[in-house]
CSV table of C-alpha atoms and ligand atoms in Angstrom, one decimal:
chain,number,residue,atom,x,y,z
J,1,MET,CA,76.0,-0.9,10.8
J,2,PRO,CA,73.3,-3.2,9.7
J,3,THR,CA,74.2,-6.8,9.7
J,4,THR,CA,72.8,-9.0,7.0
J,5,ASP,CA,69.2,-9.9,6.6
J,6,ALA,CA,70.2,-13.4,7.5
J,7,ALA,CA,70.7,-12.3,11.1
J,8,LEU,CA,67.2,-10.8,11.1
J,9,GLU,CA,65.7,-13.9,9.5
J,10,SER,CA,67.3,-16.3,12.0
J,11,HIS,CA,66.2,-14.1,14.9
J,12,LEU,CA,62.6,-14.2,13.5
J,13,THR,CA,62.8,-17.9,13.0
J,14,GLU,CA,64.0,-18.5,16.5
J,15,THR,CA,61.3,-16.3,18.1
J,16,LYS,CA,58.4,-17.5,16.0
J,17,ASP,CA,56.6,-19.5,18.7
J,18,ALA,CA,57.1,-16.9,21.4
J,19,ARG,CA,55.7,-14.3,19.0
J,20,LEU,CA,52.5,-16.3,18.4
J,21,GLU,CA,52.0,-16.6,22.1
J,22,SER,CA,52.4,-12.9,22.5
J,23,TYR,CA,50.0,-12.2,19.6
J,24,LYS,CA,47.4,-14.5,21.3
J,25,ALA,CA,47.9,-12.7,24.7
J,26,PHE,CA,47.2,-9.4,23.1
J,27,LEU,CA,44.0,-10.8,21.4
J,28,ARG,CA,42.7,-12.2,24.7
J,29,ILE,CA,42.2,-8.6,26.0
J,30,PRO,CA,38.6,-7.7,25.0
J,31,SER,CA,39.3,-4.1,24.1
J,32,ILE,CA,35.9,-3.1,22.7
J,33,SER,CA,36.0,0.6,22.6
J,34,ALA,CA,32.3,1.3,22.0
J,35,LEU,CA,31.1,-0.5,25.1
J,36,PRO,CA,31.6,1.4,28.4
J,37,ARG,CA,31.9,-1.8,30.4
J,38,HIS,CA,35.1,-2.6,28.5
J,39,ALA,CA,36.8,0.6,29.3
J,40,ASP,CA,39.2,-1.2,31.8
J,41,ASP,CA,40.0,-3.7,29.1
J,42,CYS,CA,40.9,-1.0,26.6
J,43,ARG,CA,43.2,0.5,29.3
J,44,ALA,CA,44.7,-3.0,29.9
J,45,ALA,CA,45.4,-3.4,26.1
J,46,ALA,CA,47.1,0.0,26.1
J,47,HIS,CA,49.3,-0.9,29.0
J,48,TRP,CA,50.0,-4.3,27.5
J,49,LEU,CA,51.2,-2.5,24.4
J,50,VAL,CA,53.4,-0.1,26.4
J,51,GLU,CA,55.1,-3.2,27.9
J,52,ALA,CA,55.5,-4.9,24.5
J,53,LEU,CA,57.0,-1.7,23.0
J,54,THR,CA,59.4,-1.3,25.8
J,55,ALA,CA,60.4,-5.0,25.6
J,56,ALA,CA,61.0,-4.6,21.9
J,57,GLY,CA,63.6,-1.9,22.7
J,58,LEU,CA,61.5,1.2,21.8
J,59,GLU,CA,61.6,4.2,24.0
J,60,HIS,CA,59.3,6.7,25.8
J,61,ALA,CA,56.5,4.2,25.6
J,62,GLU,CA,53.4,5.5,27.4
J,63,ALA,CA,49.7,5.2,27.5
J,64,VAL,CA,48.6,8.8,27.2
J,65,GLU,CA,45.3,9.7,28.9
J,66,THR,CA,43.0,11.7,26.6
J,67,GLY,CA,39.7,11.7,28.4
J,68,GLY,CA,38.7,8.5,26.6
J,69,HIS,CA,40.7,5.4,25.9
J,70,PRO,CA,44.4,6.0,26.1
J,71,ILE,CA,46.6,6.6,23.0
J,72,VAL,CA,49.8,4.6,23.1
J,73,TYR,CA,52.9,6.4,22.0
J,74,ALA,CA,56.5,5.2,21.7
J,75,ASP,CA,59.6,6.1,19.6
J,76,TRP,CA,63.1,5.3,18.7
J,77,LEU,CA,65.0,8.4,17.6
J,78,HIS,CA,68.7,7.5,17.2
J,79,ALA,CA,69.2,7.9,13.5
J,80,PRO,CA,70.0,11.7,13.4
J,81,ASP,CA,70.5,12.0,9.6
J,82,ALA,CA,67.7,9.7,8.6
J,83,PRO,CA,64.0,10.3,8.0
J,84,THR,CA,61.3,9.8,10.6
J,85,VAL,CA,58.2,7.6,10.0
J,86,LEU,CA,55.1,7.9,12.1
J,87,ILE,CA,53.3,4.5,12.3
J,88,TYR,CA,49.6,4.3,13.2
J,89,GLY,CA,47.3,1.4,14.1
J,90,HIS,CA,44.6,0.8,16.7
J,91,TYR,CA,44.3,-1.6,19.6
J,92,ASP,CA,40.5,-1.3,20.1
J,93,VAL,CA,38.1,-3.7,18.4
J,94,GLN,CA,34.5,-4.0,17.3
J,95,PRO,CA,31.8,-5.5,19.5
J,96,VAL,CA,31.4,-9.3,19.0
J,97,ASP,CA,27.7,-9.9,18.6
J,98,PRO,CA,26.0,-11.9,17.3
J,99,LEU,CA,28.0,-14.2,19.5
J,100,ASP,CA,26.2,-17.4,18.5
J,101,LEU,CA,27.7,-17.1,15.0
J,102,TRP,CA,31.2,-17.5,16.2
J,103,THR,CA,32.7,-21.0,16.0
J,104,SER,CA,34.9,-20.3,19.0
J,105,PRO,CA,34.9,-17.6,21.7
J,106,PRO,CA,36.0,-14.3,20.2
J,107,PHE,CA,38.6,-13.5,22.9
J,108,GLU,CA,40.0,-17.0,23.1
J,109,PRO,CA,42.3,-17.1,20.0
J,110,VAL,CA,42.6,-20.4,18.2
J,111,VAL,CA,44.9,-21.5,15.4
J,112,VAL,CA,43.4,-23.6,12.7
J,113,GLY,CA,46.0,-24.4,9.9
J,114,ASP,CA,47.3,-21.1,8.8
J,115,ARG,CA,44.5,-19.1,10.3
J,116,ILE,CA,44.3,-17.4,13.7
J,117,LEU,CA,40.7,-16.8,14.7
J,118,ALA,CA,39.8,-14.0,17.2
J,119,ARG,CA,38.2,-10.6,17.3
J,120,GLY,CA,41.0,-8.2,16.4
J,121,ALA,CA,43.2,-10.8,14.7
J,122,ALA,CA,43.2,-8.7,11.6
J,123,ASP,CA,41.5,-5.4,12.5
J,124,ASP,CA,43.7,-4.1,13.8
J,125,LYS,CA,45.6,-5.8,16.6
J,126,GLY,CA,47.4,-8.2,14.3
J,127,GLN,CA,48.8,-5.3,12.3
J,128,VAL,CA,49.8,-3.4,15.4
J,129,HIS,CA,51.5,-6.5,16.8
J,130,ALA,CA,53.4,-7.0,13.6
J,131,HIS,CA,54.8,-3.5,13.8
J,132,VAL,CA,56.0,-4.0,17.4
J,133,MET,CA,57.5,-7.3,16.6
J,134,ALA,CA,59.2,-6.0,13.4
J,135,ALA,CA,60.9,-3.2,15.3
J,136,GLY,CA,61.9,-5.5,18.1
J,137,ALA,CA,63.4,-8.0,15.7
J,138,VAL,CA,65.5,-5.4,13.8
J,139,LEU,CA,66.7,-4.0,17.2
J,140,ALA,CA,67.6,-7.4,18.4
J,141,ALA,CA,69.4,-8.4,15.2
J,142,ARG,CA,71.2,-5.2,14.5
J,143,GLY,CA,71.1,-3.1,17.6
J,144,SER,CA,69.6,-0.1,15.8
J,145,LEU,CA,66.9,0.9,13.4
J,146,PRO,CA,67.8,2.4,10.0
J,147,ILE,CA,65.4,5.4,10.5
J,148,ASN,CA,63.6,7.2,13.3
J,149,VAL,CA,60.2,5.7,14.2
J,150,LYS,CA,57.3,7.1,16.2
J,151,TYR,CA,54.3,4.9,17.0
J,152,VAL,CA,50.7,6.1,17.6
J,153,PHE,CA,48.4,3.3,18.6
J,154,GLU,CA,44.8,4.5,19.1
J,155,GLY,CA,42.1,3.0,21.3
J,156,GLU,CA,39.0,4.7,19.8
J,157,GLU,CA,39.2,4.0,16.1
J,158,GLU,CA,36.1,1.8,16.2
J,159,SER,CA,34.2,4.5,18.1
J,160,SER,CA,34.8,7.6,16.0
J,161,SER,CA,38.3,8.6,17.2
J,162,VAL,CA,36.7,11.2,19.4
J,163,HIS,CA,39.9,12.4,21.1
J,164,LEU,CA,42.6,11.8,18.5
J,165,ASP,CA,42.5,15.1,16.5
J,166,GLN,CA,42.7,17.2,19.7
J,167,TRP,CA,45.7,15.1,20.8
J,168,LEU,CA,47.4,15.4,17.3
J,169,GLU,CA,46.9,19.2,17.4
J,170,ALA,CA,48.4,19.4,20.9
J,171,GLU,CA,51.3,17.1,20.2
J,172,GLY,CA,52.3,18.4,16.8
J,173,ASP,CA,56.0,18.9,17.8
J,174,ARG,CA,56.4,15.5,19.4
J,175,LEU,CA,54.8,13.9,16.3
J,176,SER,CA,56.8,15.7,13.6
J,177,ALA,CA,57.9,13.2,10.9
J,178,ASP,CA,58.5,12.9,7.2
J,179,VAL,CA,55.8,10.4,6.4
J,180,ALA,CA,53.0,8.5,8.1
J,181,PHE,CA,52.3,4.8,7.6
J,182,ILE,CA,48.8,3.5,8.5
J,183,SER,CA,48.4,-0.3,8.7
J,184,ASP,CA,44.6,-0.7,8.9
J,185,THR,CA,43.8,-1.8,5.4
J,186,GLY,CA,44.2,-5.1,3.7
J,187,PHE,CA,45.2,-7.0,0.6
J,188,PHE,CA,43.2,-7.2,-2.6
J,189,GLU,CA,41.1,-10.1,-3.9
J,190,GLY,CA,43.2,-13.3,-4.2
J,191,ASN,CA,45.3,-12.1,-1.2
J,192,ARG,CA,47.4,-9.9,-3.5
J,193,PRO,CA,49.6,-7.3,-1.8
J,194,ALA,CA,48.0,-3.9,-2.1
J,195,ILE,CA,48.6,-0.2,-1.4
J,196,THR,CA,45.6,2.0,-0.9
J,197,LEU,CA,46.4,5.3,-2.7
J,198,SER,CA,43.4,7.3,-1.8
J,199,LEU,CA,40.3,7.6,0.4
J,200,ARG,CA,37.3,9.7,-0.2
J,201,GLY,CA,36.1,12.5,2.1
J,202,LEU,CA,32.6,13.6,2.8
J,203,MET,CA,30.2,16.6,2.8
J,204,TYR,CA,26.9,16.0,4.5
J,205,ALA,CA,24.0,18.5,4.3
J,206,GLN,CA,20.2,18.8,4.8
J,207,ILE,CA,17.8,20.7,2.6
J,208,ASP,CA,14.6,22.0,4.3
J,209,VAL,CA,11.8,23.4,2.2
J,210,VAL,CA,9.0,25.0,4.2
J,211,GLY,CA,5.7,26.4,3.0
J,212,THR,CA,2.7,27.0,5.3
J,213,ALA,CA,2.5,26.4,9.1
J,214,VAL,CA,0.2,23.4,8.6
J,215,ASP,CA,-0.7,21.1,5.7
J,216,LEU,CA,-3.2,22.6,3.2
J,217,HIS,CA,-6.2,21.0,1.6
J,218,SER,CA,-5.1,20.2,-2.0
J,219,GLY,CA,-8.5,20.8,-3.4
J,220,SER,CA,-8.9,24.2,-1.9
J,221,TYR,CA,-5.3,25.4,-2.4
J,222,GLY,CA,-3.8,23.1,-5.0
J,223,GLY,CA,-2.7,25.0,-8.1
J,224,ALA,CA,-2.4,28.4,-6.3
J,225,VAL,CA,0.5,27.7,-4.0
J,226,GLN,CA,3.9,26.1,-4.2
J,227,ASN,CA,4.1,22.5,-2.9
J,228,PRO,CA,7.3,22.0,-0.8
J,229,ALA,CA,7.6,18.4,-1.8
J,230,ASN,CA,7.4,19.3,-5.5
J,231,ALA,CA,9.8,22.1,-4.9
J,232,LEU,CA,12.3,19.7,-3.2
J,233,ALA,CA,12.0,17.3,-6.1
J,234,GLN,CA,12.8,20.1,-8.5
J,235,ILE,CA,15.9,21.1,-6.5
J,236,ILE,CA,17.1,17.5,-6.3
J,237,ALA,CA,16.6,17.0,-10.0
J,238,ALA,CA,18.8,20.0,-10.7
J,239,LEU,CA,21.7,18.7,-8.7
J,240,LYS,CA,22.9,16.0,-11.2
J,241,GLY,CA,22.5,15.7,-14.9
J,242,PRO,CA,21.6,12.6,-16.9
J,243,ASP,CA,25.3,12.3,-17.7
J,244,GLY,CA,26.0,11.6,-14.0
J,245,ARG,CA,27.8,15.0,-13.7
J,246,ILE,CA,27.1,17.1,-10.6
J,247,ARG,CA,25.7,20.4,-11.7
J,248,ILE,CA,27.0,22.5,-8.8
J,249,PRO,CA,29.2,25.3,-10.3
J,250,GLY,CA,32.8,24.9,-9.2
J,251,PHE,CA,32.2,21.4,-7.8
J,252,TYR,CA,35.0,19.7,-9.8
J,253,ASP,CA,37.4,22.7,-9.6
J,254,ASP,CA,39.7,21.2,-7.0
J,255,VAL,CA,39.6,17.5,-8.2
J,256,VAL,CA,43.0,16.1,-8.9
J,257,PRO,CA,42.6,14.5,-12.3
J,258,LEU,CA,43.4,10.8,-12.7
J,259,SER,CA,46.7,10.4,-14.6
J,260,GLU,CA,47.1,7.8,-17.4
J,261,ALA,CA,49.1,5.7,-14.9
J,262,ASP,CA,46.3,5.9,-12.3
J,263,ARG,CA,43.7,4.9,-14.9
J,264,ALA,CA,45.9,2.0,-16.1
J,265,ALA,CA,46.4,0.8,-12.5
J,266,LEU,CA,42.7,0.7,-11.9
J,267,ALA,CA,42.0,-0.9,-15.3
J,268,GLY,CA,44.5,-3.6,-14.5
J,269,LEU,CA,42.7,-4.7,-11.3
J,270,PRO,CA,40.9,-8.0,-11.7
J,271,PHE,CA,37.3,-6.8,-11.5
J,272,ASP,CA,34.3,-8.7,-12.9
J,273,GLU,CA,31.7,-6.1,-13.7
J,274,ALA,CA,29.0,-8.7,-14.6
J,275,ALA,CA,29.5,-10.5,-11.3
J,276,TYR,CA,29.4,-7.2,-9.5
J,277,LEU,CA,26.1,-6.3,-11.2
J,278,SER,CA,24.5,-9.7,-10.6
J,279,HIS,CA,25.6,-9.6,-6.9
J,280,LEU,CA,23.7,-6.2,-6.6
J,281,GLY,CA,20.7,-7.6,-8.4
J,282,LEU,CA,20.3,-4.4,-10.4
J,283,PRO,CA,19.3,-4.1,-14.1
J,284,ALA,CA,22.3,-1.8,-14.9
J,285,LEU,CA,25.2,0.2,-13.5
J,286,VAL,CA,25.1,4.0,-14.0
J,287,GLY,CA,27.5,6.8,-13.3
J,288,GLU,CA,29.5,9.7,-14.6
J,289,VAL,CA,30.2,9.5,-18.3
J,290,GLY,CA,33.7,8.9,-19.3
J,291,TYR,CA,34.7,6.9,-16.2
J,292,THR,CA,34.8,3.2,-15.5
J,293,THR,CA,32.9,1.6,-12.6
J,294,LEU,CA,36.1,1.3,-10.5
J,295,GLU,CA,36.9,4.9,-11.1
J,296,ARG,CA,33.3,6.0,-10.3
J,297,ARG,CA,33.1,4.1,-7.1
J,298,ALA,CA,36.4,5.3,-5.5
J,299,ALA,CA,38.3,7.9,-7.6
J,300,ARG,CA,35.5,10.3,-8.5
J,301,PRO,CA,33.3,12.5,-6.3
J,302,THR,CA,29.6,11.7,-5.9
J,303,LEU,CA,26.3,13.2,-4.8
J,304,ASP,CA,23.6,11.1,-3.3
J,305,VAL,CA,20.3,11.7,-1.6
J,306,ASN,CA,20.5,9.7,1.7
J,307,GLY,CA,16.9,10.3,2.9
J,308,LEU,CA,13.8,12.1,1.8
J,309,TRP,CA,10.7,12.9,3.8
J,310,GLY,CA,7.7,15.2,4.1
J,311,GLY,CA,3.9,15.1,3.7
J,312,PHE,CA,1.6,12.1,4.0
J,313,GLU,CA,3.3,8.8,4.4
J,314,GLY,CA,0.6,6.6,5.8
J,315,GLU,CA,-1.6,4.0,4.2
J,316,GLY,CA,-4.2,5.0,1.6
J,317,SER,CA,-4.6,8.6,0.4
J,318,LYS,CA,-4.7,12.0,2.0
J,319,THR,CA,-5.1,15.0,-0.2
J,320,ILE,CA,-2.8,17.6,1.2
J,321,ILE,CA,-0.1,20.0,0.2
J,322,PRO,CA,2.5,19.2,2.8
J,323,ALA,CA,3.7,22.1,5.0
J,324,HIS,CA,7.3,21.1,4.6
J,325,ALA,CA,9.7,18.6,2.9
J,326,HIS,CA,13.3,17.6,3.6
J,327,ALA,CA,16.3,15.7,2.2
J,328,LYS,CA,19.6,14.6,3.5
J,329,VAL,CA,22.2,14.8,0.8
J,330,SER,CA,25.9,13.8,0.9
J,331,CYS,CA,28.8,14.0,-1.4
J,332,ARG,CA,31.8,11.7,-1.3
J,333,LEU,CA,34.8,13.9,-2.1
J,334,VAL,CA,38.2,13.2,-3.7
J,335,ALA,CA,41.5,15.0,-3.3
J,336,ALA,CA,41.7,18.0,-3.1
J,337,GLN,CA,38.1,19.0,-2.5
J,338,GLU,CA,37.3,20.6,0.8
J,339,PRO,CA,34.0,19.8,2.6
J,340,GLU,CA,33.3,23.4,3.7
J,341,LYS,CA,34.0,24.8,0.3
J,342,ILE,CA,31.9,22.2,-1.4
J,343,PHE,CA,29.1,23.0,1.1
J,344,GLU,CA,29.2,26.7,0.3
J,345,ALA,CA,28.9,25.9,-3.5
J,346,PHE,CA,26.1,23.4,-2.7
J,347,ARG,CA,24.2,26.0,-0.7
J,348,ALA,CA,24.6,28.7,-3.3
J,349,TYR,CA,23.4,26.4,-6.0
J,350,VAL,CA,20.4,25.1,-4.1
J,351,GLU,CA,19.3,28.7,-3.3
J,352,GLU,CA,19.7,29.5,-7.0
J,353,VAL,CA,17.6,26.6,-8.3
J,354,ALA,CA,15.0,26.6,-5.4
J,355,PRO,CA,11.6,27.6,-6.9
J,356,PRO,CA,9.7,30.6,-5.5
J,357,GLY,CA,6.7,30.4,-3.1
J,358,VAL,CA,8.5,28.4,-0.3
J,359,THR,CA,11.5,29.0,2.0
J,360,THR,CA,14.4,26.8,1.3
J,361,THR,CA,17.3,26.5,3.7
J,362,VAL,CA,20.4,24.3,3.7
J,363,GLN,CA,22.4,23.2,6.7
J,364,TYR,CA,25.8,21.6,7.0
J,365,LEU,CA,25.8,18.4,9.0
J,366,GLY,CA,29.5,17.7,8.8
J,367,GLY,CA,32.3,16.5,6.6
J,368,GLY,CA,35.8,15.0,6.3
J,369,LEU,CA,38.7,15.6,4.0
J,370,PRO,CA,39.7,13.1,1.3
J,371,SER,CA,43.3,12.0,1.0
J,372,LEU,CA,45.6,10.9,-1.7
J,373,THR,CA,49.3,9.9,-1.8
J,374,PRO,CA,50.2,9.4,-5.4
J,375,MET,CA,51.6,6.2,-6.8
J,376,ASP,CA,54.9,7.8,-7.7
J,377,HIS,CA,55.5,9.3,-4.2
J,378,PRO,CA,58.9,8.0,-2.9
J,379,ALA,CA,57.2,6.6,0.3
J,380,THR,CA,54.6,4.7,-1.8
J,381,GLN,CA,57.4,3.3,-3.9
J,382,ALA,CA,59.4,2.3,-0.8
J,383,ALA,CA,56.4,0.4,0.4
J,384,ALA,CA,55.9,-1.2,-3.0
J,385,ARG,CA,59.5,-2.4,-3.1
J,386,ALA,CA,59.2,-3.8,0.5
J,387,LEU,CA,56.0,-5.7,-0.4
J,388,GLU,CA,57.4,-7.1,-3.6
J,389,ALA,CA,60.7,-8.2,-1.9
J,390,THR,CA,58.9,-10.0,0.9
J,391,PHE,CA,55.6,-11.3,-0.5
J,392,GLY,CA,57.2,-12.0,-3.9
J,393,GLN,CA,54.5,-10.1,-5.8
J,394,ALA,CA,54.3,-6.4,-6.8
J,395,PRO,CA,51.4,-4.7,-5.1
J,396,VAL,CA,48.3,-3.5,-6.8
J,397,TYR,CA,47.3,0.1,-6.3
J,398,ILE,CA,43.7,0.5,-5.0
J,399,ARG,CA,41.4,3.3,-4.0
J,400,GLU,CA,39.0,3.2,-1.2
J,401,GLY,CA,35.5,4.8,-1.8
J,402,GLY,CA,35.0,5.3,2.0
J,403,SER,CA,36.9,7.2,4.6
J,404,ILE,CA,39.5,6.6,7.3
J,405,PRO,CA,39.3,9.9,9.2
J,406,VAL,CA,42.7,9.5,10.9
J,407,CYS,CA,44.3,9.5,7.4
J,408,ALA,CA,42.9,13.0,6.7
J,409,SER,CA,43.9,14.1,10.2
J,410,PHE,CA,47.6,13.1,9.7
J,411,ALA,CA,47.5,15.0,6.4
J,412,SER,CA,45.7,18.1,7.6
J,413,ILE,CA,46.9,18.4,11.2
J,414,LEU,CA,50.4,17.0,10.9
J,415,GLY,CA,51.0,17.9,7.2
J,416,LEU,CA,52.2,14.3,6.5
J,417,PRO,CA,51.9,12.2,3.3
J,418,VAL,CA,50.2,9.0,4.4
J,419,VAL,CA,50.9,5.6,3.0
J,420,LEU,CA,48.2,3.0,3.6
J,421,MET,CA,50.0,-0.3,3.8
J,422,GLY,CA,48.0,-3.1,5.4
J,423,PHE,CA,48.5,-6.8,5.3
J,424,THR,CA,45.3,-8.7,6.1
J,425,PRO,CA,43.6,-11.0,3.7
J,426,PRO,CA,40.6,-9.5,1.9
J,427,ASP,CA,38.0,-11.9,3.4
J,428,GLU,CA,39.1,-11.6,7.0
J,429,ASN,CA,35.6,-11.0,8.5
J,430,ALA,CA,36.6,-7.7,10.1
J,431,HIS,CA,33.7,-6.4,12.2
J,432,ALA,CA,31.9,-9.7,11.7
J,433,PRO,CA,31.8,-13.0,13.5
J,434,ASN,CA,34.8,-15.3,13.0
J,435,GLU,CA,37.4,-12.6,12.3
J,436,TRP,CA,40.7,-14.2,11.3
J,437,ASN,CA,44.1,-13.4,10.0
J,438,ASP,CA,46.4,-15.5,7.8
J,439,LEU,CA,49.5,-16.3,9.8
J,440,ARG,CA,51.6,-16.4,6.7
J,441,ASN,CA,50.5,-12.8,5.9
J,442,TYR,CA,51.2,-11.9,9.6
J,443,GLU,CA,54.7,-13.4,9.5
J,444,THR,CA,55.6,-12.0,6.1
J,445,SER,CA,54.3,-8.6,7.1
J,446,ILE,CA,56.9,-8.5,9.8
J,447,ARG,CA,59.6,-8.9,7.2
J,448,ALA,CA,57.9,-6.3,5.0
J,449,ILE,CA,57.8,-3.8,7.8
J,450,ALA,CA,61.5,-4.4,8.6
J,451,ARG,CA,62.2,-4.0,4.9
J,452,VAL,CA,60.2,-0.8,4.5
J,453,LEU,CA,62.2,0.8,7.3
J,454,ASP,CA,65.4,0.1,5.2
J,455,GLU,CA,63.7,1.3,2.1
J,456,LEU,CA,62.8,4.6,3.7
J,457,VAL,CA,66.4,5.6,4.5
J,458,ASP,CA,66.7,7.5,1.2
J,459,LEU,CA,63.3,9.2,1.4
J,460,PRO,CA,63.7,12.8,0.3
J,461,ARG,CA,63.1,15.2,3.2
P,1,ZN,ZN1,40.6,-0.9,11.8
């Protein structure tokens, strides 16, 4: 039976110094996944974690070889009637250059006031470490965890997660759970606790418009033949209306509409639109009619030309009709749009609007699924209660305009709802020189994680 929170708190207080030393030891391993010369360091970080998980009282801890950097797995499965949570983080870090902008060496952690400074202090070793420490503290204080827990700590997040999906597919049974928690996001402006409800997916395509085998003289042929560059411009112009709506038939069919509560949560975020505009140095913001800037940039799908080329691009003038013209076009997708389906609709529409006299083809360059776990999902609410109880502030609900591919993988491969609960300060310099974490966030996050395990006991299964 759980003893009181006082037992947990006194254990955490007694072990605070040792915990900081352990955190620093983990940060000293230069586990840069993108650089082959650090492969041994990545493996060392994986094995360091296996030992830390085992020391915490977790079981079946192993560094699983995948063909790349190992995936670390561990579990604790002694709560037969309780739910199971899968917890994800990554132990690999970004490269450190430009090194001369660091105020201290990136793999020699230093504590300055409430800050700990080192590569990975926030993204994501600090969060991984907090999870291991939280489970260890609960096991030490109570002898058991309130629910079943499975840990997946990846070593290739910063280098495209090349081997993760394959492993998730192969290990579906071992990884079965009721919900996944990902701690790889952070707090909102002003260091306010935040839960990220959704991420956008992606559909990436290329349009190729081809005319003649070589460029033509625009004096001899102009007016009599189709110009591929003009044709491409015509196609692109047809993709989006002046109202910011994407004109591809069926494009919005699968979009989960924003509820009144969703819109209210976004409207309640402190967001200074004038400051945003002046930071960008633009004359105005534009977007889909009927939606606010915060909705447009994270909760609605987009279509953007990412690159455009063809014809003469040198200095001065050259009077030709280009032989061909091309564009890279991508769409940020929202739940429950599917990249392949959106691509098919995109291709059909481009073919429909392509002018005659040239050959237009469309190719799919890749995509990723969006994800969404609603605000009223019981696991989201469990996380919200844990954050409020420990940080003393109800979380804000935010939406991320970009993607975290692993999130979509947990949803699509393992069929799990995903809660994005991260604890790092918003200005933590992730991926930049002088990355840091706030030690108060770190310490409180350990209490929040312990609390969320308790809050998930009643999760409907
Ligand atoms: Zn990360």
